C-alpha positions as a LaTeX table, in Angstrom:
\begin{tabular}{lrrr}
\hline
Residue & $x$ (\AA) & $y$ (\AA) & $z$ (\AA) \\
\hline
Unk1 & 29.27 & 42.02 & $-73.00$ \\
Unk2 & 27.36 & 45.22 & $-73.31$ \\
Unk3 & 24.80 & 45.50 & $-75.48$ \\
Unk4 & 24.21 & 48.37 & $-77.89$ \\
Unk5 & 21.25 & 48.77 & $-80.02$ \\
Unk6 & 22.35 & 48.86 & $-83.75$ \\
Unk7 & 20.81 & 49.13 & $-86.77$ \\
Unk8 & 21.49 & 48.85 & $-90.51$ \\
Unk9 & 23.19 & 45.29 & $-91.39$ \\
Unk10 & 23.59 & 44.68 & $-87.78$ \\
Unk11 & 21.09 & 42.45 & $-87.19$ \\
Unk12 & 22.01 & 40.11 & $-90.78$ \\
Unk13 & 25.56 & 40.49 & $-89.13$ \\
Unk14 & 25.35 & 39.03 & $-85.90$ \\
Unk15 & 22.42 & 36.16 & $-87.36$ \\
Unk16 & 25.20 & 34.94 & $-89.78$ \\
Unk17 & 28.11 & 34.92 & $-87.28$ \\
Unk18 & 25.77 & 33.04 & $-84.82$ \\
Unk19 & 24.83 & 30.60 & $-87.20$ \\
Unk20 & 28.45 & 29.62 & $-88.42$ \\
Unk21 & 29.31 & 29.53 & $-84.79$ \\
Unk22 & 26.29 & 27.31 & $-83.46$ \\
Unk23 & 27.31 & 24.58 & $-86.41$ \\
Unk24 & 31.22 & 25.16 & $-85.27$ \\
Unk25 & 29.86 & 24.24 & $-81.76$ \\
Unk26 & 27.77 & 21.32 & $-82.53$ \\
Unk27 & 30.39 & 20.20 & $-84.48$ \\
Unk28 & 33.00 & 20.39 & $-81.17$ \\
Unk29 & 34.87 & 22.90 & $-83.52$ \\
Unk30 & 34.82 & 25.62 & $-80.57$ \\
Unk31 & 33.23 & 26.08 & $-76.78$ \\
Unk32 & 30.10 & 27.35 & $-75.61$ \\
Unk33 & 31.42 & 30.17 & $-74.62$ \\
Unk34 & 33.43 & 31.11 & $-77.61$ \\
Unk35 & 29.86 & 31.46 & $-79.41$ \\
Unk36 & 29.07 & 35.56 & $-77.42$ \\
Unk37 & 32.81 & 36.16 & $-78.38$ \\
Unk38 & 33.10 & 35.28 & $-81.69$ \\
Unk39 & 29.89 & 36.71 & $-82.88$ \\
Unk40 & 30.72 & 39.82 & $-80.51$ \\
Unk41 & 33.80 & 39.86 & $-82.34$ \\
Unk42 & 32.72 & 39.90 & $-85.91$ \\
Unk43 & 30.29 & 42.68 & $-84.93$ \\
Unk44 & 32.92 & 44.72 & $-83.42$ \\
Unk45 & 34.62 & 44.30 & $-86.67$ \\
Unk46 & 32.23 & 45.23 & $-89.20$ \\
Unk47 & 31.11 & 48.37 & $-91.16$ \\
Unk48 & 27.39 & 48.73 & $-89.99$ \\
Unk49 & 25.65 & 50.33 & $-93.04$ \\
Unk50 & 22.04 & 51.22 & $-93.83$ \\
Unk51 & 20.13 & 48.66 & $-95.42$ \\
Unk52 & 19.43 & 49.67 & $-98.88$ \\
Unk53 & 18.70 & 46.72 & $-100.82$ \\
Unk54 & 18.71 & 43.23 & $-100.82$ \\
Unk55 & 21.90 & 42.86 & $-102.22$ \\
Unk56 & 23.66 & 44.91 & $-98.78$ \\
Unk57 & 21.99 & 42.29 & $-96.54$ \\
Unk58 & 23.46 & 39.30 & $-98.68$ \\
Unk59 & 26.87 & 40.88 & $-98.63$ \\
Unk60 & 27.01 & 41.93 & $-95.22$ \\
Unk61 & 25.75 & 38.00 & $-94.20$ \\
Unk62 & 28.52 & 36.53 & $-96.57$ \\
Unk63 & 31.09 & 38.63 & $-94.75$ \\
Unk64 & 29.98 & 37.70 & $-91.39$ \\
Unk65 & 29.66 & 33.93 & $-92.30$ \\
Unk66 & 33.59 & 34.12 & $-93.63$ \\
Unk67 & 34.90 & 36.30 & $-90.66$ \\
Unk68 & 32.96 & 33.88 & $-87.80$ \\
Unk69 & 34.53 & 31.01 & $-90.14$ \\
Unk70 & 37.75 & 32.51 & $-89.72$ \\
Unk71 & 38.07 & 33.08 & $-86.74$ \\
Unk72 & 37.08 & 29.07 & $-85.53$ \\
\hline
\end{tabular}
């Protein structure tokens, strides 16, 4: 995977993703591997926006956390 250098809610994105996809793993819910896709995924998906509050983070690691839960 390449990696590009984002800003805004990208960071709170990709933390929540991995998270949800570490317990899916240690759970036997999904592969090693699928851990760098899934979270790759969910950032490929999202709407990076500036972080403006406190409230933007939340929401942008609520959607993360559903989208990497979807997609187990």
């Amino acid at each position: 995977f390449p990696v590009t250098i984002r800003q805004g809610t990208a960071p709170a994105i990709l933390n929540a993703a991995n998270e949800v996809m570490n317990e899916a793993f240690r759970k036997g819910r999904c592969t090693f591997l699928q851990i760098a896709s899934t979270v790759a995924r969910v950032l490929d998906d999202a709407k990076i926006v500036p972080v403006d509050s406190l409230e933007t983070v939340l929401a942008a690691d609520n959607w993360a956390r559903h989208q990497a839960a979807e997609y187990v």
